[in-house]
XYZ file of C-alpha atoms in Angstrom:
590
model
C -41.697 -26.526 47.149
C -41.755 -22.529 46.400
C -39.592 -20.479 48.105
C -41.469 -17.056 49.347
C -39.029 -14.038 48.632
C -39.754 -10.827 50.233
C -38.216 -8.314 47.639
C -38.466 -4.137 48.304
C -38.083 -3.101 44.608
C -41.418 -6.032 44.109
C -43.788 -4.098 46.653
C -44.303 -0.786 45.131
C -46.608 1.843 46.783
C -50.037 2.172 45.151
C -49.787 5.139 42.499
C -53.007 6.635 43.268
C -56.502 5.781 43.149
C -56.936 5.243 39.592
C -55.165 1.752 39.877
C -58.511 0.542 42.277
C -60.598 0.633 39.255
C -58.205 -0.036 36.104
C -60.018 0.776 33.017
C -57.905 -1.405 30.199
C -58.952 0.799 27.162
C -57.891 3.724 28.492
C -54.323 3.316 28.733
C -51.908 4.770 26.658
C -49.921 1.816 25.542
C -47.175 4.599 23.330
C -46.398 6.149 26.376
C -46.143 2.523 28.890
C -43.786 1.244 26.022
C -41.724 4.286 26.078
C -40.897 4.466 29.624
C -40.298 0.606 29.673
C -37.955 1.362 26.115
C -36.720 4.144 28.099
C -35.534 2.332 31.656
C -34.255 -0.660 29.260
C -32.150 1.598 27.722
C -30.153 3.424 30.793
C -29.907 -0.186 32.597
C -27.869 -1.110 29.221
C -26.015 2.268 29.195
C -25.106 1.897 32.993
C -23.612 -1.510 32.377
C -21.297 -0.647 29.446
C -20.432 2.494 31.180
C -19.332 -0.255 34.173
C -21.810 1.567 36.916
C -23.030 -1.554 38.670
C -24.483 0.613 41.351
C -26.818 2.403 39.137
C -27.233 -0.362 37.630
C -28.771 -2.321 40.361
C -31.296 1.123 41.481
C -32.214 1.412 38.271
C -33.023 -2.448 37.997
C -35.435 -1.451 41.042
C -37.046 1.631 39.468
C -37.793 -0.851 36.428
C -39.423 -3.853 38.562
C -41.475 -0.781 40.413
C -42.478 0.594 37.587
C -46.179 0.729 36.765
C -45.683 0.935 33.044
C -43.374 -2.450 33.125
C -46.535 -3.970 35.014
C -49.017 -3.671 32.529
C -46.864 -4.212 29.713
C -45.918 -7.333 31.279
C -49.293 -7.964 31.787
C -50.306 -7.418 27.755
C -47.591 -8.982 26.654
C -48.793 -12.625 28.708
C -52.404 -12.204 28.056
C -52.812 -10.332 24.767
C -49.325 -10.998 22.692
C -48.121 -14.045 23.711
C -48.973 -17.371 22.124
C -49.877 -19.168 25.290
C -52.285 -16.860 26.266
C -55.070 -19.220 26.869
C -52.833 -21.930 27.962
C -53.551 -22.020 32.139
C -51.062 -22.922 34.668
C -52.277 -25.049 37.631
C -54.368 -22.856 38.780
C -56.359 -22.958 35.651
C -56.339 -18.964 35.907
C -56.339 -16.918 32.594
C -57.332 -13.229 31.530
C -58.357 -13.278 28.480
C -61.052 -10.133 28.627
C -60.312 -6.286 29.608
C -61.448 -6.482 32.276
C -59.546 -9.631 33.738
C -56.197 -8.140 32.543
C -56.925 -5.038 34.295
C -57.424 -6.957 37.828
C -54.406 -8.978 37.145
C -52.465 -5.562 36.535
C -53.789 -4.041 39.476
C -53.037 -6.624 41.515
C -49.576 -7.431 41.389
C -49.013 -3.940 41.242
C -50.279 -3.047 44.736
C -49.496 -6.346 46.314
C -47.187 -5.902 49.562
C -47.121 -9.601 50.320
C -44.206 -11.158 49.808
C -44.867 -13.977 46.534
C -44.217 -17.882 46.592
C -43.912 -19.079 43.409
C -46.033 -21.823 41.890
C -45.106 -25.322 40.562
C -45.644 -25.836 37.136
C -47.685 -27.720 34.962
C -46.010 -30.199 32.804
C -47.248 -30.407 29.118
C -45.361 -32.079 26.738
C -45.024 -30.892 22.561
C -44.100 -33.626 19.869
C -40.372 -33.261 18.360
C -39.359 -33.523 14.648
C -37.487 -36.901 15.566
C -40.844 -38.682 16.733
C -40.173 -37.677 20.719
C -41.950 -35.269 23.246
C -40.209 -32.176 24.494
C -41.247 -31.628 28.365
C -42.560 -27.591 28.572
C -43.649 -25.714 32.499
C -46.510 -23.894 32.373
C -46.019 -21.185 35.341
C -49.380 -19.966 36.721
C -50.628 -16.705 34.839
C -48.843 -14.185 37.731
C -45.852 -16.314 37.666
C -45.572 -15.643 34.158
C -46.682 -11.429 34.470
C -43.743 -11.163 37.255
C -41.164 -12.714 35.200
C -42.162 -10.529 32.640
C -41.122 -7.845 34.750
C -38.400 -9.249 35.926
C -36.861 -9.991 32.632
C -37.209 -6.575 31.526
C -34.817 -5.503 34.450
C -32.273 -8.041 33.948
C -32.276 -8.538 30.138
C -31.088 -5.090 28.610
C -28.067 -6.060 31.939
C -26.868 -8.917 29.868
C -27.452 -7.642 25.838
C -24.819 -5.369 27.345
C -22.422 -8.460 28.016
C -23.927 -11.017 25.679
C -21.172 -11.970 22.832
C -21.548 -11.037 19.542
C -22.318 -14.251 17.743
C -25.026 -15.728 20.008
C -28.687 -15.028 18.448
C -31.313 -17.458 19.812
C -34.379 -15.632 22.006
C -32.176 -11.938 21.700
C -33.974 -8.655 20.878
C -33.571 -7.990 17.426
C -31.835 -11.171 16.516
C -33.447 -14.337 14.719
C -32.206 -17.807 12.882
C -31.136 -16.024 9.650
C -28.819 -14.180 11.322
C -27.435 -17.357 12.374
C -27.455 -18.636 9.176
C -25.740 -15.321 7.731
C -23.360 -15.094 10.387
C -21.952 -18.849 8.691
C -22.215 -18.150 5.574
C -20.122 -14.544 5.866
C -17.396 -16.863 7.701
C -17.160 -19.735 4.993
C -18.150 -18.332 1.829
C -15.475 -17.535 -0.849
C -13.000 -19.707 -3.008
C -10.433 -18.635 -0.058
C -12.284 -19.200 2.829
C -10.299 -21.177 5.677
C -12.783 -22.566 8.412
C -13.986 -25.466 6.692
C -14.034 -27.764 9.209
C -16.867 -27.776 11.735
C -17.896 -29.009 15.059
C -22.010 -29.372 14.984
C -23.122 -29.372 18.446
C -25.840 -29.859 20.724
C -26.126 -29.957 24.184
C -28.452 -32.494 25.783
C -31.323 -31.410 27.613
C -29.806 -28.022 28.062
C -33.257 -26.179 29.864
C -33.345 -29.264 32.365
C -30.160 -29.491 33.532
C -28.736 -25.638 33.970
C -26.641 -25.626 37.377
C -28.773 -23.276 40.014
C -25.789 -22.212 41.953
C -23.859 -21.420 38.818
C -26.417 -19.371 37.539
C -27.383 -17.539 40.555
C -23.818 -16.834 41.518
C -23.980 -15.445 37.592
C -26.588 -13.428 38.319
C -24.983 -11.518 41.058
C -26.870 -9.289 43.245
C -29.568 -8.939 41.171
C -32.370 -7.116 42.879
C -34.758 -9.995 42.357
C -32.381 -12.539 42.605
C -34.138 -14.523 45.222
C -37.658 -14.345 42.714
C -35.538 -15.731 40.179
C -34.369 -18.819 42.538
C -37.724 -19.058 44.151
C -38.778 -19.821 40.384
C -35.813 -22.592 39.720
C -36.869 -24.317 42.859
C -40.672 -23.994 42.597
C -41.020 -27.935 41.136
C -43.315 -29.169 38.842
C -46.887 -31.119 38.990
C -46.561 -34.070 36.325
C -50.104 -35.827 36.421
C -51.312 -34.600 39.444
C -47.758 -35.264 41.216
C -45.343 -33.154 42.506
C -41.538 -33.548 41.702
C -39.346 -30.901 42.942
C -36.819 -29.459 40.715
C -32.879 -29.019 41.828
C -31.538 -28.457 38.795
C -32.498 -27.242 35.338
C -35.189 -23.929 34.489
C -38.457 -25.122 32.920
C -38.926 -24.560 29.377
C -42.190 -22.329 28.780
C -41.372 -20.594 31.408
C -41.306 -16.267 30.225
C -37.680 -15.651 31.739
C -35.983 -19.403 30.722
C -34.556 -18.349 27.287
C -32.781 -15.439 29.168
C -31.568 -17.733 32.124
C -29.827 -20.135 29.641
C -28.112 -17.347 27.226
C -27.220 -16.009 30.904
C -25.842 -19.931 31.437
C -23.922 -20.198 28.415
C -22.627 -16.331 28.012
C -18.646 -16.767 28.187
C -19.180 -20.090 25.061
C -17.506 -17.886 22.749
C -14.282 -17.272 24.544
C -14.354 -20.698 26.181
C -13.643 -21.907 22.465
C -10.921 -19.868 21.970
C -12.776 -16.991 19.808
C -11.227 -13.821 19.875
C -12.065 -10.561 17.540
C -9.905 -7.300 16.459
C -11.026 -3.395 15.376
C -10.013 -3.362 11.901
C -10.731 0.652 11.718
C -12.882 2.884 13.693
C -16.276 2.635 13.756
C -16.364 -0.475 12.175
C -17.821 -3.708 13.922
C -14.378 -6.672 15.251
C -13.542 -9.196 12.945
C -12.453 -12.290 13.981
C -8.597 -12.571 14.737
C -7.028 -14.941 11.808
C -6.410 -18.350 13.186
C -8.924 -18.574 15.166
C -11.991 -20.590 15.397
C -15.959 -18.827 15.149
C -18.460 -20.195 17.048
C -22.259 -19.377 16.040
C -24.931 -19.872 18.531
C -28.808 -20.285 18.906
C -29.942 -20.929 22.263
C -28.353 -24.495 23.332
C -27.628 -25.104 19.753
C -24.339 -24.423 18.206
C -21.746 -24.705 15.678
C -17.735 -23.623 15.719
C -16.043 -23.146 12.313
C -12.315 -24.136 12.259
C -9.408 -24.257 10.360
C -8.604 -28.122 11.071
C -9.540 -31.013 12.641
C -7.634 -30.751 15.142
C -8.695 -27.732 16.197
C -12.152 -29.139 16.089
C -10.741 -31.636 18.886
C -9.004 -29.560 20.474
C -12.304 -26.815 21.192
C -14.230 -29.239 22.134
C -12.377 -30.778 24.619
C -12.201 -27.451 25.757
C -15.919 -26.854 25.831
C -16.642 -30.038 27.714
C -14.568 -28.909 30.643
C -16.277 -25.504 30.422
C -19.925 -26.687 30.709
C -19.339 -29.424 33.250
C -19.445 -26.950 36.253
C -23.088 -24.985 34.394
C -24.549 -29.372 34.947
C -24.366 -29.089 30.978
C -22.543 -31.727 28.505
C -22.985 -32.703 24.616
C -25.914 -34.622 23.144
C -23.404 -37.963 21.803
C -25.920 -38.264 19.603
C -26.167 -34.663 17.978
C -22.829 -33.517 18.013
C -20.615 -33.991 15.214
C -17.306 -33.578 13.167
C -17.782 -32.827 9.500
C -16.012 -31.337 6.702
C -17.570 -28.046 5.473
C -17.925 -30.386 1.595
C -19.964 -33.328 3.413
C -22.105 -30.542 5.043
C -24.576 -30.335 8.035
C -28.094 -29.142 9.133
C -28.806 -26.575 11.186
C -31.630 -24.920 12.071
C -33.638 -26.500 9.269
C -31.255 -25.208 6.908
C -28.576 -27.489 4.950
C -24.973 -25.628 5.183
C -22.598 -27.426 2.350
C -20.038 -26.139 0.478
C -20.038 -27.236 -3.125
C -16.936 -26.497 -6.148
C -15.652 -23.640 -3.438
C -19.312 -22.146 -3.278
C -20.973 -22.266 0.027
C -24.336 -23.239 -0.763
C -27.501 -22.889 2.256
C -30.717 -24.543 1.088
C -33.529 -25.922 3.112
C -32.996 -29.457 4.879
C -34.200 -32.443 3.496
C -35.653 -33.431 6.801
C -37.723 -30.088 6.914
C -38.580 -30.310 3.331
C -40.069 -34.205 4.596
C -41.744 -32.771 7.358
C -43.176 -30.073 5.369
C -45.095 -32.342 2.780
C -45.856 -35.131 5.486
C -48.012 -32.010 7.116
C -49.877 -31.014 3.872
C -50.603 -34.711 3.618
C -52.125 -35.438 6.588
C -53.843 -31.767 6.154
C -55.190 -32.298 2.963
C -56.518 -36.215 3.859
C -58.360 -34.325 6.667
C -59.977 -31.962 4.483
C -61.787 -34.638 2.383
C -65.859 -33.797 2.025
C -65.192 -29.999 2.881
C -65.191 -26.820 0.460
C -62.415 -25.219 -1.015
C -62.409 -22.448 1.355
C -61.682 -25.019 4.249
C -58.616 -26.111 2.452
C -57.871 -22.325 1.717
C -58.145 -21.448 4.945
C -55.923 -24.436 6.386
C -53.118 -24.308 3.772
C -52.533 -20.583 2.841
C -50.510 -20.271 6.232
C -48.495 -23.546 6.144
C -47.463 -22.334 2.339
C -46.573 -18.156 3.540
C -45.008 -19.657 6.350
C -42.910 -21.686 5.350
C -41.568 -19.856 2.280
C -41.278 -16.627 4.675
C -38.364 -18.567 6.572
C -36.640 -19.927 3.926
C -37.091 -16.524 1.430
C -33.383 -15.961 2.756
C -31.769 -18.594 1.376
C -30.887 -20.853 -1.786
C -34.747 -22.002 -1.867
C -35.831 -21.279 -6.024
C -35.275 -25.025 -6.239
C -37.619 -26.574 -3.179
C -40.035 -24.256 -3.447
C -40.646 -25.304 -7.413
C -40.809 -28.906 -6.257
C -43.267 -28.158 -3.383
C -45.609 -26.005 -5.692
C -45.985 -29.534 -7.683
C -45.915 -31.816 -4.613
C -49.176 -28.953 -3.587
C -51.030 -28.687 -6.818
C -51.005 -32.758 -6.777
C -52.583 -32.727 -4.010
C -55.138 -30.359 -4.838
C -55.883 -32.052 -7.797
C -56.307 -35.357 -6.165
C -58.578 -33.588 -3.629
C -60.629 -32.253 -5.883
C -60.556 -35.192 -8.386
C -62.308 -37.236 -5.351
C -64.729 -34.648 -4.177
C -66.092 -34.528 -8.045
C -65.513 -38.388 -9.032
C -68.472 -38.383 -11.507
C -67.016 -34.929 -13.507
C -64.244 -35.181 -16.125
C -60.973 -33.506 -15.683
C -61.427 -30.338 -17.776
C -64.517 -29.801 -15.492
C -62.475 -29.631 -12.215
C -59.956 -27.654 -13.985
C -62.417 -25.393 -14.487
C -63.821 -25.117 -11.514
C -60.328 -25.243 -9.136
C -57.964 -24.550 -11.118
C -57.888 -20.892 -14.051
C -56.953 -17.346 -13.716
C -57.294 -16.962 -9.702
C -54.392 -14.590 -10.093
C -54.234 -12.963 -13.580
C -51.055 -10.977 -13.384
C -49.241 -14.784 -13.068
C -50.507 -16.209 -15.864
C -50.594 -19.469 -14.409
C -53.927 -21.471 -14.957
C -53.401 -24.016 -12.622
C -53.454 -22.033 -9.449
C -55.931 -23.330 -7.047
C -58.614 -21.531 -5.619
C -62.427 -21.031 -4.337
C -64.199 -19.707 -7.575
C -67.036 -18.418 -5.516
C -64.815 -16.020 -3.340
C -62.425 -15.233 -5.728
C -59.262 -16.657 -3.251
C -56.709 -18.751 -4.233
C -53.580 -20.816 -2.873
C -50.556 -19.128 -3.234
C -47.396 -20.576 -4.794
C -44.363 -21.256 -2.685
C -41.820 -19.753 -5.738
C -44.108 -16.529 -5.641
C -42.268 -15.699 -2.842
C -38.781 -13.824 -4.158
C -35.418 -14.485 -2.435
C -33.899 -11.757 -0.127
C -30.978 -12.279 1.324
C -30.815 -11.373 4.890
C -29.105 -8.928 6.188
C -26.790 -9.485 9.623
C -27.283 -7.863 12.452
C -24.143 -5.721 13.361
C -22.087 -7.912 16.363
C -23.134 -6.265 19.053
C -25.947 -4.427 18.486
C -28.908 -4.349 20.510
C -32.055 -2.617 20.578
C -31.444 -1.337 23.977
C -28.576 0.569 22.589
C -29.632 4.357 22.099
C -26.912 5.322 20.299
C -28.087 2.858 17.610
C -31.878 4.143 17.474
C -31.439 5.044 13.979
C -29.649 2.113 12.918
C -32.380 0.088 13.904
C -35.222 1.949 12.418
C -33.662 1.883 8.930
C -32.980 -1.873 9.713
C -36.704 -2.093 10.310
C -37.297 -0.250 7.172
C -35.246 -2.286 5.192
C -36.334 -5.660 6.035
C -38.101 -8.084 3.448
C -41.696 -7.557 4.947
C -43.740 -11.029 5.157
C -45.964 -12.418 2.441
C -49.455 -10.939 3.217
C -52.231 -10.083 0.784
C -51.438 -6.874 -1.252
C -53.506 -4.541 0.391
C -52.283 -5.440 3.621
C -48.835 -5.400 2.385
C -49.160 -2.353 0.895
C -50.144 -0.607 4.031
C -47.211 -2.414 6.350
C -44.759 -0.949 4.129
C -46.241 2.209 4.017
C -46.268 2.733 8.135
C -43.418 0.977 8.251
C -43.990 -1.844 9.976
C -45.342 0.099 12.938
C -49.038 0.000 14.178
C -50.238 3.603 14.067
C -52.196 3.260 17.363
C -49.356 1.978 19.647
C -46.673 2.861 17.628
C -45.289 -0.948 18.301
C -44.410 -3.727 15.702
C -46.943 -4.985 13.887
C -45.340 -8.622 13.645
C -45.771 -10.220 17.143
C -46.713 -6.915 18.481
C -42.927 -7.078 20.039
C -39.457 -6.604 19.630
C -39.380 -10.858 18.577
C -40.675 -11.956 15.485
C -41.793 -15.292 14.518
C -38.222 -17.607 14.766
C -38.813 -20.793 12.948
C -41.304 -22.218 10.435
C -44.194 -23.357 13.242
C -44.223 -20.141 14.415
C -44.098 -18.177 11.103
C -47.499 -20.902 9.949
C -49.052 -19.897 13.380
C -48.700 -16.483 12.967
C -49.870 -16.682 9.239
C -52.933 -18.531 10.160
C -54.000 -15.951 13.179
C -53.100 -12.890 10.943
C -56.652 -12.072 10.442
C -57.276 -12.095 14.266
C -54.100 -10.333 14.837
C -54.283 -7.369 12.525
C -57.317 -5.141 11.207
C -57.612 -2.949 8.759
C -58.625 0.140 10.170
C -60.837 3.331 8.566
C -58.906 6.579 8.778
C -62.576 8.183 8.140
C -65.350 6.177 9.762
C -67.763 4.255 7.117
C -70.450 5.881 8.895
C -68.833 9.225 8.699
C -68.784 8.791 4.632
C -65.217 6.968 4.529
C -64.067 4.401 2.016
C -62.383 1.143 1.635
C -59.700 3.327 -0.419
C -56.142 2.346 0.470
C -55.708 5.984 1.897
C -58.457 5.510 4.130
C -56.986 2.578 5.766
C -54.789 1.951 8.423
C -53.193 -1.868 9.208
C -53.570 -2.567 13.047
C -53.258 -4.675 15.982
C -56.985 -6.012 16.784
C -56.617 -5.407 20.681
C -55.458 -1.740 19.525
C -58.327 -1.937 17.152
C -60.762 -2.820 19.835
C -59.216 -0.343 22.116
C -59.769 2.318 20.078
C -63.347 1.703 19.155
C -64.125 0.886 22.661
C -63.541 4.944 23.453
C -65.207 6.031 20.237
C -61.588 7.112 18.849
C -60.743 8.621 21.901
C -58.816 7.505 23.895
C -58.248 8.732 27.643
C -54.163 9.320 28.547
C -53.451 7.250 31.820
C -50.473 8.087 33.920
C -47.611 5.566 33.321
């Protein structure tokens, strides 16, 4: 069952009367994030500076702090994509008003917290079976919010360079880049390469291990109250001794916590070429890339392949971890591997990265079954339900070798369009439905068979209209809870290939640079994470409109215009926000 955990630094003292009657809209969310950005940054300073003492009070100042609270709170109910996705309790807050409440209290509360089982869901796989996901009750989730924002900037201080999966700041490409910068070149002398995966890595993390990695973590006992909490599967409970559910806000950081030390278990070992400039990897030695409890190490022979793992297997055995048989592999750099979704193969000394054949299969098995669903509706329903599958999917693969798929997916698309609209006109001749789908949506292209709703003017856009830009990796160990890297970061921001949006809207992300005006936060995700694989880029795509709004600079009302300069490209809760005080919006002490 739950544990209850009595923990000072989780009782604060009520900040005055304003929290009794929370207004939502009226807080300033620039200044919350600031002194949460803030906090996050001296807890990483303190830890390279090796001050574990202020370490741990400021790690209570942060779980105290009102600010973390109701960004915690915003970021479960507002940003995250679970938001109406109830625990047992079949509690959400979805309205101001609700979130407010929620905020207030688990701010105020003095009572000490037992953590609720979990509701088991389970998602569909690519290979045809279900993954098992814990849905924590809503203040489960808003507390381990908090919590990770006092323990995570701990460990990006410790984390090793090459791991990337559910990091601040860090995303697949990176992954991808970090293996092709190690293999690519006629000379290049890892070629040999140990794909791994480890099986069932969320359900089987050691508790002792990880607490005893942990240390004396302020909330340490939340954290273990949460492992042991157990889960209701069909109305039953089943306790949980080992393992941290997956769903659950704080689990990605609990397993890179797990697995931090994979690197130098393998034998990886770096070297300062010259001041200032980020280690390179000692010659000889193997490089080990990893994304969550997915991995890859680059070698020099097979051997060495042997010999790491053998090494790795004795490393994870006391973390309850060990290798999915069926996943992990030996190959030769020339025979090539998937990882990721992506293809890695190295082809007349060219290292060539290209999406996978089995994503590329999933991919057009989707737009089947999408389109065959969309028989006896308009055009605008099969607008609507395609334009984010196709901006999507190109937007994770724009990084990559791609020209080639995305050609033969634009013709695998427009045959399916055709038939579609072939069947929903049977009695017209061709040149009539080419008319009437397919001509000059999009003029500057010159392509006449673009499809598209002649009444509204929109059209499908083509995978190969999205360009190629190579990614650019993220410096070793960087993270965004650095301050010393502040500007390194912004021009990163600046820099990066923005996604594939309609030109207006595009046009106004890169002119704020990717910041919302109103909250001065990311407009992607409205966090420091951005969409991480191809479902979530297609989800994010298709609730774009919901997400962000164009704002008017200068009411209409007022005289203003839909004139580029008059508009501003928002979140919608900031949107609603600001409307909600007539564009004024009251400063609440954070």
């Amino acid at each position: 069952m739950g544990v209850t955990t009595t923990v000072e630094a989780l009782a604060p003292a009520v900040n005055g009367p304003e929290d009794a009657n929370l207004e939502w809209h009226s807080i300033d969310w620039a200044i919350c994030e600031r002194n949460v950005r803030r906090l996050r940054q001296r807890i990483f300073k303190a830890t390279r500076d090796g001050d574990l003492k202020k370490v741990r009070n400021l790690q209570k100042l942060m779980l105290r702090s009102r600010s973390n609270t109701l960004v915690s709170v915003k970021r479960v109910t507002q940003q995250s994509s679970g938001r109406k996705t109830a625990g047992i309790d079949g509690e959400r807050a979805l309205t101001p008003m609700a979130r407010g409440t929620l905020a207030t209290e688990i701010h105020r509360s003095s009572q000490p917290w037992k953590a609720r089982p979990v509701k088991r869901v389970f998602i569909p796989k690519s290979n045809g079976k279900q993954r098992p996901l814990g849905i924590p009750v809503i203040r489960d989730r808003v507390l381990q919010a908090r919590v990770k924002n006092a323990l995570e900037p701990e460990w990006e201080a410790r984390f090793e360079p090459r791991s990337y999966g559910f990091r601040p700041g860090r995303s697949c490409q990176d992954a991808i880049s970090a293996i092709f910068w190690t293999s690519c070149g006629k000379h290049a002398k890892r070629l040999w390469v140990l794909d791994a995966d480890l099986s069932a890595a969320f359900d089987r993390i050691d508790h002792d291990h990880l607490m005893s990695s942990l240390g004396l973590f302020p909330a340490r006992e939340l954290v273990r109250a949460w492992l042991t909490a157990g889960v209701i599967d069909r109305g039953r409970f089943a306790p949980t001794e080992e393992g941290t559910p997956q769903g659950g806000v704080i689990s990605p950081l609990l397993l890179n916590v797990a697995l931090h030390g994979l690197e130098k278990a393998a034998g990886c070992q770096y070297q300062v070429v010259r001041a200032g400039r980020e280690p390179s990897s000692v010659s000889g030695t193997p490089v080990l890339v990893r994304y969550a409890d997915d991995f890859v190490v680059l070698c020099h022979s097979e051997s060495e392949v042997h010999q790491v793992r053998s090494r790795l297997e004795e490393w994870l055995k006391p973390r309850g971890l060990r290798f999915n048989e069926e996943k992990t592999k030996v190959v030769h750099l020339e025979q090539g591997f998937d990882f990721l979704g992506f293809t890695v193969r190295r082809m007349d000394s060219k290292l060539i990265i290209k999406p996978s054949a089995a994503a590329c299969k999933r991919l057009r098995a989707r737009l089947r079954t999408e389109v065959k669903s969309l028989q006896g509706t308009n055009a605008e329903a099969v607008l609507r339900r395609l334009v984010p599958i196709v901006r999507g999917w190109a937007a994770y693969y724009r990084a990559v070798a791609s020209t080639t798929t995305f050609t033969s997916l634009d013709h695998y698309v427009w045959r399916l369009t055709w038939k579609w609209a072939r069947r929903r006109h049977h009695n017209k001749p061709g040149y009539w439905v080419m008319e009437r789908y397919f001509g000059q949506f999009h003029p500057s292209r010159r392509d006449r068979w673009v499809f598209g709703d002649r009444d509204s003017g929109a059209f499908l856009p083509k995978f190969a209209w999205t360009g190629i830009v190579r990614h650019s990796l993220v410096k070793g160990r960087a993270s965004p809870d650095d301050s010393s890297l502040g500007e390194y970061w912004q021009n990163r921001r600046r820099r990066k290939a923005p996604p594939p949006m309609d030109k207006i809207s595009l046009a106004l992300a890169v002119r704020q640079r990717g910041l919302c005006p109103l909250c001065k936060q990311a407009l992607i995700a409205g966090a420091e994470y951005e969409p991480d694989s191809p479902r979530e880029w297609i989800s994010w795509f298709a609730a774009s409109k919901k997400m962000l709004h164009k704002h008017h600079f200068t009411y209409r009302r007022d005289g203003g215009t839909d004139e580029r300069n008059n508009l501003r490209l928002v979140h919608s809760e900031c949107h609603r926000q600001h409307h909600a005080g007539d564009g004024k919006r009251a400063t609440s002490r954070c």
